[in-house]
Structures are given as structure tokens and as C-alpha cells.
Amino acid sequence: MKNDDLDHATMAREQQAGNFAFVATAIVFVGSVISYVYLKFTLGPGNLALFPEHVSNFKIIDPTAQKSAYFVGVGFLVLFCLLSATAIASRFPDILQLRRPHGGLLERYYQSPARNWLEDFFEKARLPAWSIAIVLLIAIAVAYYFSEYASPVLFPQGDPHIFYVGGELANALVNNLSITPDMMTAYGVGPALIYAVAETALGSLSQYDFYMLARVSNILMVASFFYLCARVIRLEGNSRFSAPMMWAAVGVCAGLLGPFNSTLVTMPNLSALRYLPFLGLFLFLALSQKQGNGNLRLNVLGTASLGALLPLFPDSGTFALLGWLLYVATSQQASLIQAMRSLGYLALSLISAVAVSALLVWFTGHPLHLIFVETVLRFGKNLGGAPISVDTPFFVLVIFAVFTSLYIAYIGFRKNLDQIERLSLSLSACFLLSLMYYVNRPSSLYWIFGLLIVIPIHCMFLKAMRFGSFRAAQICFICCYVAIIDISAGQWKISHRSTSKHIDFSDPAYASGLLVRKDIAQPYNERLKDLSDMDYAHDGATVFTTTPMAVLELGISDLKAREIVFKTNTPSSLQEILAHLGNEKPNSILMEQDWSSAYAGPTAKISKQRISSGISDRYSLVCESKWWRVYRSKELSLSADIAC
């Protein structure tokens, strides 16, 4: 790469930005280590609202200190970084050794065979657009071929997760039932509306159909991300250094396109259904790279569209919208006029969100906009509280995202950012905002972080090579890409290899449209047939089960299904359930008998005992079958014509 055209002012600006970001990131690193040590030795069972069986089964710890440390720590670090790094940046020597390639190590590198070999390798390792399209088509074909096979480990988990994320609310919308506050989860109304539209168009949905909706959303997310990568490569003139970005993108997306029904398909909260606003963000960012700077119509359309998604997807919608607003706001150098223009875009997004909320209320007749309000007001209340552990590759990417955001933001106050810089700043900021997911529940299955960080890594690598900082290029390339490889490999192992090991390809049986082992499918189907044949189920009953979506799939009118793991995990949620039963006054309550393949079986067993005890003053046990216990309202006389 040629650096002869770099003037002294440009080099000085890049040097100060590097110093500022380096010092600020070092402060963040030290603060993170201190926070980790504090959390590691202070978090414990504490005063949890959850029932003991949920604490032990899901390994939950007291999130109070975790939440406090997160918000206080972030505020302190941001303030301290800005004050200290700004004062130090202009006084430090060139920490990252940004210089032109004259003499010493860099001159030897630029003239060495190693550099030629590296560039030749990148040139040959590039993936052309047609090859990416072929890989995607093959992955889709293989995924469709294996789409009916389900792991016996994950199969019982899919139903309650689908019900909790949006299945219950979708059923209420389709059948015009009353919507209660416990249906309003933090995932928003978006997944429920997708389920409701699909159910209206296709009829009753099986578990296979819900898996296919998740799989289609995953494929669309991957396609939009590769389209953005292709636009970046085209913008920079098909750089020979695009190979690492494309291979990293393939590694990150491999888990989403895996052939089996993994956790990224069976659990909608881990699939792209939860992150659909990021799909919109990738598309608008890609189109902006094509249209060029200052495209007013595209900026307005992107702002209004992502604002419209805000009430549908409160968490991911907020992060995607803020990332887009940051991209739009940095189209010109920081000034009062640009700040006013940015406030105008913010106002447009809020108007769009309010308009969509009003349309939801008018069209459905339900106050669905309150889901977003509930999410904002109760943010952090239901913090996952999973144990904190050392995840070195992920932590490397976090530090890199901090450095990239601060580096480009510093430059943005002194000159107009180019499109690649704006894109990297937007995605890095989205990465840091999305850390709320990780803080809520540390896990290696948040693939969205990989998608958000690939392009910023590529941008900083090119910038380092352009300004002759071989040290920075080495750090960026080796550490970050190795971290992405490690995360991609771990994600693939967790979500697919462990899934395929347990699948029975020899003699499976169908259950809710999926092929699972016979010892799973047989009791699953027998339970549903027993319920369908039971007279009490057709007499205004409420069913408590670990497979509520399967119960709704039966299509029995006036039969309500309630989930007994996630919906009864605290004393307050249990009292809400009992209060709903008091208001609804079902004629019968059907309680699922314990069975070996039930999700969170020991936890569900205790929950059923609590519910049975809570309804004992109004309902009496009248009969039992192999799969169900029937409680009849004491206000109703028993009929000899109703059989168990």
C-alpha cells in the first residue's frame, strides 16, 4: 500500500486518535478487570425473587451487584476515559508507531518476500460473489434436507421457548383472546406478530413450522450481512485484503446455516427472529455504501423504518436504531447544524415508533405498545443472573470495539469521516450496546456479536496498513481474527455437533412435524391424543403443561394452555397465574403428569405442586389418567356423562 500521499496533518491526527483510544481503552481494560474481580467474589445466592428450584436448575445468582456494577461502571469509565484520554493524547509519544514506511522494521517489511507472500495469499484467498452465493444455496439445500430431524435433547426445549417468546401472544391475537401482562415479554411483540401472520395464512402451526420461520430469518440475516460485506469490498476497490473479512464472515455465519435444528433454530430468542432490526440495519448500511454520502431519502427511509421496528423489538430495535442514527449523524463533521440535523432524525424515528404503536392498538384492539413501555420500565428487573466467567476471546473483541469506537470518534471531531469509518463506528457502537445481552446472561451463543465486529476489524486493519503501523496491524489481525475463529468454532460445536450426535437417523418417528427418537415421540403423541379424547378438555378447560404450543396445535376451542416453567418461577408470577384462574374461572384445570422427556422436569414438578396447592380451595381432583390429572370447579356439579 502506498503512503506517500499522507501529509503531516493527517499523520498527526491519526497519531492523536491512536493515543487517545489507546489510553482510554487501557483504562477500560483495568476497570473491567477490577469489576470482574469484584463481581467474582461478591456475587452469590443473595436475596433472589426466584423459587429455589429455578435458582439451582438454571444456576442463577443474585444479579443486584451485577446490575449495579454494570451501570455505575459504564458511566464512570466513559466519563473518566473522555477526560483523561483527551488530556493525555496530545502529550504522549506515538504509542502505536504510526509512521511512513521509511527505514527500520517497516521498510524491511514492505520490501520483504513475507509481505508479497501475505498479499498474494489474500489475493488468492478472496471469495468472489458468485462463490458466496453458491455456498449459501448449498447450505440452504442441506438445511432443508435435514430440517425435519430434531435432537431429543433440544426437542423438549423448543416448545416452551416458542410459547414464551411469542407463541402465547400470537395465539391470543389470532383467536381474539384477552391479553394479560404476563404475555408481554422483553422480546417485544415482533415475534408474536410474525407467528400470528403465519398462523393466519397457514393455519395451525406445528413445531416444525416454527423452526422453519426461525431458519428463514437466519438465512435472511446471513444474506443481508454478506450483501453489506460485498458493498464494503466494492467501495474499497476489491482490496486484496478483503479475504480475512470474508472468511471471518463465513465462520461467524456457519452456525446460522448449520444443517440441523440447533439451538439457533429451536429457541427463537437465540435465532435471528429476535434480531430482525439488525437485518434492516445491514440492508440500509449496504444501500448507503452504494448510494454515497448525503442521500437524504435513504437516510429518512432508514430512520423511519428502524424507528417503526422499535415498538416491535424493544431491545434489538433500540440498538439497531442507535447504530443507524450514529451513522447518519457522522455524515458530516461535528457542528451545531449537524447536531440539529441529528436531533431531527431522532425525532423522526420516535414519530415513526409512535405511529406504529397507534396502528397496533387500532388494528388489534389491544394495548400492544405497552410491551415496549413495560420493557423500558422493568429493564434489568429480570436480569438473567448467570455466573460470571472468563471468556478471553469475547473480551478481546470487546476491548477492540472500545478502541475502534474511541479512535474513529476522535477523528470524527476533526474531519469528515469516510463511509468505511462511519460504518465501523456504527457497528462497533452496536456491539458495545449489545453487551447488555451478555451482561444479562453470559453465553457463547450470541452470534450477533460476531456479525457486528467483522467489518470494524477489517476497517482498522486497512487503516493500520495504510498508515504504516505494522504493530497495530499485527495486533488487530492476529488477536481479533483468532478470537472470531475461536468463537465461531465454539458456537458450531455447541449448537450443531452436540445436536447431530443424538439424532436418530435409523428409525425415528414424527412428533409435531419433526423426526425424533421413538422413545420421545411415542409419549409425546400419546399425551396429546389422550388430551384430545378427554371430555374435560372440550368443556372450557385450562391446561398446565411443559408443551403448551403442542396443546394449542390441537385446535380445541375454549382450551387455554399455560406454561409451567418460565411463567411460575417467582412467588409474584405464581400469584398472577392464580389470580388469572380466579378471574377466568375455567370449568376444569388439567395438570400434566410427570414424564421423562419434559423440559426442566424436576422444576416443572415442583411448580405443578404449587399450582395444585393454590387451587385446592376452588377445585377438587376428580380423576387421573396416565398423562393428566383433572381438577373440577367445586361450584359445578359432576356429570356422569363427562369421562376422564
XYZ file of C-alpha atoms in Angstrom:
644
model
C 0.000 0.000 0.000
C 1.258 3.483 -0.842
C 1.596 6.039 1.880
C 3.414 8.820 0.020
C 0.266 10.937 -0.220
C -0.194 11.131 3.527
C 0.500 14.674 4.699
C 1.822 15.641 8.086
C -1.566 16.887 9.379
C -3.232 13.577 8.561
C -0.497 11.609 10.286
C -0.675 13.875 13.351
C -4.446 13.473 13.561
C -4.222 9.699 13.294
C -1.449 9.680 15.896
C -3.526 11.664 18.398
C -6.561 9.477 17.738
C -4.463 6.376 18.331
C -3.058 7.770 21.576
C -6.493 8.827 22.783
C -8.063 5.453 22.006
C -5.121 3.506 23.425
C -5.158 5.341 26.759
C -8.936 5.221 27.074
C -9.043 1.515 26.179
C -6.330 0.792 28.725
C -8.475 2.470 31.373
C -11.464 0.377 30.279
C -9.317 -2.754 30.482
C -8.167 -2.006 34.018
C -11.717 -1.104 35.064
C -13.054 -4.317 33.543
C -10.539 -6.446 35.420
C -11.390 -4.706 38.693
C -15.123 -5.146 38.001
C -14.640 -8.835 37.223
C -12.701 -9.449 40.438
C -15.341 -7.566 42.421
C -18.231 -9.477 40.859
C -16.469 -12.817 41.122
C -16.049 -12.557 44.887
C -19.268 -10.716 45.788
C -21.992 -12.434 43.761
C -23.831 -15.257 45.442
C -27.327 -16.643 46.008
C -28.346 -13.454 47.769
C -31.967 -12.381 48.164
C -33.471 -13.745 44.956
C -37.113 -13.458 43.990
C -36.903 -16.789 42.158
C -38.014 -20.043 43.702
C -35.116 -22.231 44.935
C -35.598 -24.921 42.268
C -35.204 -22.330 39.499
C -32.058 -20.964 41.131
C -30.440 -24.396 41.288
C -31.699 -25.720 37.952
C -30.676 -22.697 35.886
C -27.640 -21.789 38.068
C -28.887 -18.282 38.794
C -27.035 -15.899 41.099
C -28.083 -12.621 42.647
C -27.909 -10.057 39.806
C -28.179 -6.975 42.032
C -24.436 -6.328 42.278
C -24.028 -7.320 38.642
C -26.586 -4.765 37.507
C -25.266 -2.007 39.784
C -21.660 -2.581 38.786
C -22.626 -2.544 35.123
C -24.440 0.786 35.095
C -22.204 2.568 37.576
C -19.076 1.139 35.998
C -20.033 2.089 32.469
C -20.895 5.646 33.450
C -17.668 6.057 35.414
C -15.472 4.582 32.712
C -16.983 6.683 29.931
C -16.549 9.912 31.870
C -13.065 9.061 33.093
C -11.923 7.905 29.643
C -13.043 11.076 27.926
C -11.460 13.388 30.488
C -8.158 11.594 30.923
C -7.581 10.408 27.366
C -8.283 13.834 25.895
C -5.709 15.410 28.195
C -3.088 12.730 27.560
C -3.498 12.180 23.813
C -1.610 15.262 22.637
C 1.258 14.776 25.118
C 2.062 11.091 24.646
C 4.593 9.861 22.117
C 3.278 7.867 19.164
C 2.158 4.745 21.060
C 1.112 2.756 18.000
C 4.132 3.871 15.918
C 2.118 5.458 13.113
C 4.699 6.499 10.527
C 5.525 6.309 6.890
C 7.459 3.237 5.773
C 10.956 4.766 5.746
C 13.734 2.689 7.260
C 13.885 0.147 10.032
C 11.423 -2.654 10.533
C 8.661 -1.253 8.356
C 10.931 -0.676 5.373
C 12.240 -4.218 5.643
C 8.668 -5.485 5.908
C 7.425 -3.554 2.883
C 10.352 -4.825 0.821
C 10.391 -8.369 2.194
C 9.119 -11.546 0.480
C 6.868 -12.049 3.523
C 4.768 -9.049 2.558
C 4.464 -10.230 -1.027
C 3.502 -13.717 0.181
C 0.879 -12.278 2.537
C -0.669 -10.117 -0.161
C -0.546 -12.960 -2.684
C -2.267 -15.235 -0.194
C -5.023 -12.692 0.398
C -5.368 -12.164 -3.339
C -5.822 -15.890 -3.965
C -7.968 -16.475 -0.874
C -10.636 -13.961 -1.830
C -14.136 -15.334 -2.180
C -15.867 -13.915 -5.289
C -19.527 -13.002 -5.050
C -20.704 -15.967 -7.122
C -18.906 -18.436 -4.824
C -20.595 -16.900 -1.777
C -23.967 -17.286 -3.491
C -23.228 -20.933 -4.272
C -22.169 -21.623 -0.679
C -25.391 -20.044 0.591
C -27.541 -22.060 -1.812
C -25.808 -25.313 -0.840
C -26.187 -24.513 2.866
C -29.897 -23.761 2.366
C -30.425 -27.001 0.416
C -28.653 -29.117 3.042
C -30.514 -27.377 5.854
C -33.848 -28.036 4.146
C -32.978 -31.712 3.654
C -32.256 -32.199 7.371
C -34.897 -29.744 8.609
C -37.243 -32.486 9.863
C -34.693 -34.107 12.168
C -34.648 -32.959 15.789
C -32.349 -33.741 18.676
C -34.047 -35.447 21.640
C -32.067 -33.084 23.862
C -33.363 -29.900 22.225
C -36.812 -31.066 21.107
C -38.454 -30.690 24.576
C -36.889 -27.232 24.966
C -38.281 -25.739 21.765
C -41.977 -25.754 22.658
C -41.846 -23.752 25.934
C -39.342 -21.285 24.466
C -41.554 -20.634 21.421
C -44.570 -20.207 23.703
C -42.740 -17.776 25.991
C -41.124 -15.649 23.255
C -44.273 -15.074 21.206
C -46.440 -18.151 20.782
C -48.842 -17.347 23.611
C -49.355 -13.758 22.472
C -49.749 -14.865 18.842
C -52.461 -17.337 19.844
C -54.274 -14.597 21.748
C -54.125 -12.269 18.731
C -55.323 -14.884 16.235
C -58.204 -16.044 18.426
C -59.055 -12.556 19.760
C -58.442 -13.549 23.373
C -57.722 -11.158 26.229
C -54.077 -10.156 26.572
C -52.670 -10.288 30.084
C -49.469 -8.592 31.337
C -47.630 -11.917 31.699
C -47.801 -12.365 27.893
C -45.724 -9.219 27.406
C -42.118 -10.420 27.459
C -38.970 -8.376 26.931
C -38.609 -9.779 23.397
C -41.381 -7.494 22.181
C -44.434 -8.074 20.046
C -42.463 -8.602 16.825
C -42.011 -12.407 17.030
C -45.653 -12.794 18.110
C -46.876 -10.791 15.096
C -44.774 -12.946 12.760
C -46.244 -16.084 14.322
C -49.759 -14.631 14.127
C -49.419 -13.715 10.443
C -48.021 -17.168 9.642
C -50.811 -18.878 11.574
C -53.458 -16.767 9.855
C -52.016 -17.634 6.443
C -51.127 -21.295 7.006
C -53.474 -22.420 9.762
C -52.328 -24.198 12.914
C -48.517 -24.267 13.124
C -46.509 -27.299 14.190
C -43.157 -27.139 15.921
C -41.573 -27.826 12.508
C -43.259 -24.693 11.120
C -41.909 -22.558 13.956
C -38.434 -23.969 13.318
C -38.719 -23.076 9.638
C -39.668 -19.488 10.487
C -36.538 -19.220 12.614
C -34.420 -20.838 9.897
C -35.722 -18.470 7.207
C -34.938 -15.478 9.432
C -31.400 -16.848 9.945
C -30.896 -17.202 6.180
C -32.157 -13.671 5.521
C -29.841 -12.303 8.218
C -26.827 -14.034 6.650
C -27.774 -12.831 3.161
C -28.099 -9.209 4.312
C -24.756 -9.364 6.127
C -22.920 -10.787 3.104
C -24.519 -8.110 0.958
C -23.092 -5.485 3.304
C -19.653 -7.131 3.144
C -19.833 -7.153 -0.664
C -20.646 -3.437 -0.719
C -17.694 -2.714 1.567
C -15.350 -4.628 -0.739
C -16.730 -2.811 -3.788
C -16.350 0.551 -2.037
C -12.674 -0.035 -1.282
C -11.964 -1.233 -4.810
C -11.890 -5.004 -4.321
C -8.965 -4.811 -1.924
C -6.773 -7.888 -1.768
C -7.110 -7.618 1.992
C -10.821 -8.428 1.849
C -10.132 -12.162 2.196
C -9.823 -12.176 6.017
C -13.133 -10.332 6.354
C -14.971 -12.744 4.062
C -13.543 -15.865 5.691
C -14.363 -14.466 9.147
C -17.901 -13.743 7.933
C -18.247 -17.330 6.727
C -17.070 -18.615 10.114
C -19.456 -16.403 12.069
C -22.441 -17.285 9.856
C -21.735 -21.025 9.737
C -23.708 -21.636 12.913
C -26.779 -19.889 11.495
C -26.717 -22.017 8.338
C -25.979 -25.336 10.013
C -27.851 -28.362 8.663
C -29.565 -29.464 11.873
C -32.201 -27.938 14.120
C -29.752 -26.498 16.617
C -30.363 -24.104 19.485
C -30.176 -21.254 16.942
C -33.353 -22.690 15.385
C -35.218 -24.411 18.209
C -35.057 -21.387 20.531
C -36.417 -18.226 18.867
C -34.712 -15.991 21.424
C -31.360 -17.230 20.029
C -32.381 -17.105 16.360
C -32.470 -14.130 14.009
C -36.165 -13.641 14.836
C -35.017 -11.753 17.911
C -32.544 -9.586 15.976
C -34.541 -8.681 12.851
C -33.873 -4.921 13.271
C -30.179 -5.686 12.692
C -31.174 -7.237 9.352
C -32.736 -3.894 8.446
C -29.626 -2.078 9.692
C -27.332 -4.208 7.484
C -29.507 -3.557 4.426
C -29.667 0.204 4.905
C -25.924 0.402 5.605
C -25.260 -1.592 2.430
C -27.538 0.643 0.370
C -25.860 3.730 1.806
C -22.476 2.420 0.626
C -23.975 2.102 -2.841
C -25.753 5.457 -2.921
C -22.952 7.532 -1.401
C -22.888 10.206 1.284
C -25.726 12.609 1.907
C -28.553 10.590 0.410
C -31.427 12.321 2.166
C -34.172 9.958 1.002
C -32.270 6.876 2.133
C -31.468 8.462 5.493
C -35.125 9.343 6.049
C -36.330 5.909 4.903
C -33.817 4.086 7.107
C -34.613 6.227 10.139
C -38.377 5.844 9.738
C -38.144 2.086 9.099
C -35.880 1.300 12.051
C -37.979 3.610 14.216
C -41.065 1.615 13.201
C -39.370 -1.566 14.440
C -38.707 -0.023 17.849
C -42.076 -0.902 19.470
C -41.963 -4.369 17.862
C -38.446 -5.310 19.014
C -37.645 -3.157 22.058
C -34.119 -4.426 22.751
C -32.569 -5.159 19.347
C -34.653 -2.373 17.788
C -33.134 0.172 20.156
C -29.571 -0.960 19.440
C -30.048 -1.053 15.649
C -31.745 2.358 15.605
C -28.990 3.976 17.668
C -26.359 2.452 15.387
C -28.103 3.857 12.309
C -28.576 7.289 13.893
C -24.867 7.353 14.720
C -24.049 6.507 11.100
C -26.336 9.256 9.799
C -25.133 11.787 12.354
C -21.484 11.360 11.320
C -22.118 12.064 7.636
C -20.528 15.464 8.243
C -18.039 16.847 10.745
C -19.383 17.626 14.202
C -21.075 21.046 14.268
C -24.176 22.743 15.634
C -26.004 22.336 12.315
C -25.157 18.644 12.170
C -26.326 18.226 15.764
C -29.671 19.843 14.907
C -29.989 17.600 11.859
C -29.290 14.547 14.025
C -31.972 15.601 16.501
C -34.373 15.835 13.567
C -33.624 12.232 12.599
C -34.105 11.177 16.214
C -37.483 12.931 16.305
C -38.471 11.221 13.041
C -37.646 7.799 14.482
C -39.733 8.481 17.587
C -42.670 9.717 15.494
C -42.450 6.542 13.426
C -42.411 4.415 16.599
C -45.463 6.212 17.992
C -47.306 5.828 14.677
C -46.668 2.077 14.571
C -47.785 1.752 18.192
C -51.028 3.570 17.374
C -51.608 1.314 14.354
C -51.050 -1.773 16.510
C -53.601 -0.604 19.055
C -56.125 0.325 16.356
C -55.678 -2.832 14.276
C -55.599 -5.416 17.067
C -57.709 -3.673 19.685
C -55.064 -4.451 22.302
C -52.584 -2.059 24.001
C -49.540 -3.814 22.491
C -47.477 -0.641 22.706
C -47.352 -1.195 26.471
C -44.906 -4.045 25.851
C -42.235 -1.502 24.967
C -43.161 0.664 27.955
C -43.034 -2.389 30.243
C -39.621 -3.331 28.856
C -38.216 0.137 29.478
C -39.686 0.462 32.970
C -38.632 -3.020 34.049
C -35.232 -3.045 32.373
C -32.825 -5.062 34.478
C -35.521 -6.403 36.792
C -35.397 -9.831 35.188
C -31.633 -9.835 34.736
C -30.544 -13.371 33.945
C -28.038 -13.554 36.758
C -25.915 -16.259 35.121
C -22.480 -16.805 36.739
C -19.669 -14.559 35.506
C -16.823 -16.439 33.832
C -13.669 -15.558 31.931
C -14.320 -15.573 28.180
C -10.983 -14.402 26.784
C -11.819 -14.344 23.030
C -15.009 -12.399 23.645
C -13.198 -9.988 25.978
C -10.582 -9.333 23.261
C -13.343 -8.328 20.862
C -14.923 -6.056 23.489
C -11.632 -4.241 24.038
C -11.183 -3.933 20.286
C -14.700 -2.483 19.881
C -13.946 0.085 22.595
C -10.691 1.055 20.885
C -12.319 1.318 17.442
C -15.222 3.448 18.685
C -12.968 5.885 20.519
C -10.411 6.039 17.702
C -12.931 6.876 14.974
C -14.973 9.188 17.212
C -11.841 11.219 17.965
C -11.131 11.592 14.240
C -14.769 12.495 13.581
C -14.450 15.635 15.697
C -11.611 16.848 13.465
C -12.608 15.879 9.938
C -15.374 14.316 7.889
C -15.331 10.555 8.273
C -15.327 8.437 5.145
C -18.008 5.798 4.666
C -15.938 2.868 5.931
C -15.073 4.778 9.109
C -18.718 5.700 9.699
C -19.761 2.112 9.099
C -17.170 0.790 11.543
C -18.152 3.329 14.191
C -21.826 2.410 13.834
C -21.258 -1.351 14.081
C -18.750 -1.026 16.936
C -21.241 1.088 18.880
C -23.952 -1.542 18.237
C -21.537 -4.188 19.512
C -20.988 -2.290 22.761
C -24.695 -1.551 23.202
C -25.463 -5.238 22.674
C -23.249 -6.083 25.638
C -26.450 -5.750 27.647
C -27.364 -9.165 26.240
C -24.130 -10.637 27.554
C -24.359 -8.933 30.919
C -27.901 -10.231 31.261
C -26.873 -13.829 30.578
C -23.224 -14.614 29.720
C -23.268 -17.171 26.910
C -21.282 -18.209 23.843
C -24.396 -18.384 21.645
C -24.755 -14.658 20.935
C -23.689 -14.865 17.285
C -24.801 -11.267 16.697
C -21.541 -10.029 18.243
C -19.545 -11.770 15.515
C -21.586 -10.156 12.748
C -21.211 -6.709 14.283
C -17.425 -6.811 14.741
C -16.145 -8.374 11.484
C -16.297 -5.184 9.393
C -14.782 -2.902 12.092
C -11.851 -5.324 12.368
C -11.405 -5.145 8.602
C -11.573 -1.342 8.654
C -8.965 -0.952 11.383
C -6.686 -3.488 9.722
C -6.761 -1.496 6.471
C -6.215 1.750 8.355
C -3.227 0.281 10.193
C -1.682 -0.942 6.953
C -2.327 2.367 5.233
C -0.592 4.415 7.899
C 2.350 2.072 8.168
C 1.660 0.730 11.640
C 2.724 -2.881 11.249
C 2.497 -3.371 15.024
C -1.145 -2.263 15.081
C -1.883 -4.372 12.002
C -0.381 -7.438 13.659
C -2.353 -6.874 16.885
C -5.581 -6.242 15.001
C -5.204 -9.144 12.599
C -3.870 -11.846 14.901
C -5.814 -11.191 18.114
C -9.202 -10.293 16.689
C -9.414 -12.813 13.889
C -8.169 -15.592 16.166
C -10.871 -14.560 18.656
C -13.531 -14.740 15.934
C -12.277 -18.175 14.833
C -12.411 -19.412 18.423
C -15.926 -18.053 18.963
C -17.164 -19.444 15.640
C -15.713 -22.879 16.344
C -17.174 -22.930 19.859
C -20.563 -21.830 18.595
C -20.560 -24.538 15.931
C -19.580 -27.178 18.478
C -22.263 -26.184 20.976
C -25.086 -25.638 18.527
C -24.506 -28.382 15.957
C -22.015 -31.117 16.728
C -23.635 -31.869 20.072
C -27.021 -31.735 18.315
C -26.256 -34.155 15.486
C -24.720 -36.742 17.848
C -28.093 -37.546 19.439
C -30.257 -37.578 16.308
C -31.705 -40.939 15.348
C -31.464 -41.319 11.567
C -32.260 -45.040 11.511
C -35.837 -45.371 12.775
C -37.276 -42.054 14.014
C -40.934 -41.139 14.460
C -42.892 -37.947 13.825
C -43.833 -35.569 16.617
C -45.269 -32.139 15.763
C -43.880 -32.391 12.243
C -40.366 -33.367 13.389
C -38.492 -36.688 13.308
C -37.251 -37.623 16.785
C -36.386 -40.832 18.593
C -39.338 -43.137 19.140
C -38.926 -43.102 22.919
C -39.528 -39.330 22.723
C -42.185 -39.247 20.009
C -44.414 -42.005 21.408
C -45.181 -40.482 24.839
C -45.357 -37.018 23.247
C -48.077 -38.117 20.814
C -49.895 -40.282 23.386
C -50.216 -37.337 25.775
C -51.807 -35.165 23.086
C -54.173 -37.896 21.897
C -55.242 -38.566 25.479
C -55.920 -34.860 25.947
C -57.851 -34.584 22.679
C -60.055 -37.565 23.602
C -60.745 -36.275 27.106
C -64.207 -34.756 27.545
C -62.983 -32.287 30.149
C -60.642 -30.704 27.558
C -63.693 -29.688 25.491
C -65.521 -28.125 28.418
C -63.799 -24.764 28.990
C -60.562 -26.059 30.495
C -57.120 -24.632 31.209
C -54.099 -26.912 30.707
C -50.808 -26.585 32.601
C -48.075 -28.297 30.595
C -44.439 -28.208 29.504
C -45.592 -28.353 25.840
C -48.176 -25.542 25.566
C -47.699 -24.967 21.813
C -48.493 -28.632 21.133
C -51.722 -28.251 23.128
C -52.703 -25.191 21.098
C -51.867 -27.111 17.921
C -54.783 -29.452 18.690
C -57.150 -26.602 17.814
C -59.653 -27.322 20.608
C -61.896 -24.292 21.094
C -62.034 -22.721 24.565
C -58.966 -24.740 25.634
C -56.278 -22.487 27.146
C -52.677 -23.590 27.591
C -50.314 -22.288 30.267
C -46.611 -22.985 30.561
C -45.306 -24.138 33.960
C -41.546 -23.487 33.932
C -40.911 -19.864 32.907
C -44.307 -18.490 33.945
C -44.179 -19.681 37.582
C -40.568 -19.004 38.560
C -41.278 -16.367 41.249
C -43.888 -16.012 44.011
C -45.332 -12.948 42.249
C -45.683 -14.736 38.881
C -47.326 -17.695 40.635
C -49.818 -15.352 42.296
C -50.529 -13.752 38.894
C -51.346 -17.175 37.448
C -53.654 -17.999 40.358
C -55.321 -14.585 40.041
C -55.934 -15.183 36.320
C -57.549 -18.509 37.134
C -59.777 -16.738 39.655
C -60.866 -14.220 37.030
C -61.255 -16.680 34.151
C -62.929 -19.369 36.277
C -62.327 -22.321 33.939
C -64.636 -25.289 34.487
C -61.693 -27.676 34.661
C -57.934 -27.473 35.157
C -55.845 -30.201 33.540
C -52.426 -30.769 35.074
C -49.756 -32.631 33.144
C -48.417 -35.789 34.798
C -44.655 -36.094 35.146
C -42.953 -37.648 32.124
C -39.320 -38.458 31.449
C -38.707 -36.098 28.493
C -40.335 -32.997 29.961
C -38.283 -29.802 29.824
C -36.809 -28.980 33.257
C -38.720 -31.936 34.703
C -37.782 -31.539 38.411
C -38.528 -27.807 38.289
C -41.837 -28.381 36.485
C -42.821 -30.998 39.069
C -42.462 -28.558 41.955
C -44.303 -25.833 40.018
C -47.238 -28.194 39.419
C -47.365 -28.995 43.120
C -47.524 -25.279 43.952
C -50.307 -24.657 41.443
C -52.280 -27.670 42.714
C -51.977 -26.358 46.248
C -53.015 -22.850 45.155
C -56.248 -24.030 43.506
C -57.236 -26.551 46.171
C -59.803 -24.195 47.753
C -61.718 -23.802 44.458
C -61.016 -27.032 42.571
C -61.017 -30.683 43.552
C -59.235 -33.594 41.928
C -61.874 -35.704 40.163
C -59.867 -38.178 38.104
C -56.438 -39.107 36.772
C -55.236 -40.735 33.581
C -51.767 -41.909 32.614
C -50.854 -38.463 31.340
C -53.200 -35.951 33.036
C -54.784 -35.016 36.359
C -58.185 -33.325 36.175
C -59.343 -30.718 38.707
C -63.009 -29.704 38.545
C -64.510 -26.489 39.887
C -66.314 -27.063 43.188
C -69.069 -24.714 42.013
C -70.058 -27.175 39.277
C -71.797 -30.481 39.817
C -70.073 -33.554 38.466
C -71.682 -35.042 35.393
C -71.681 -38.761 34.776
C -71.574 -38.027 31.047
C -68.090 -36.473 31.269
C -65.380 -39.112 31.164
C -61.773 -38.686 32.183
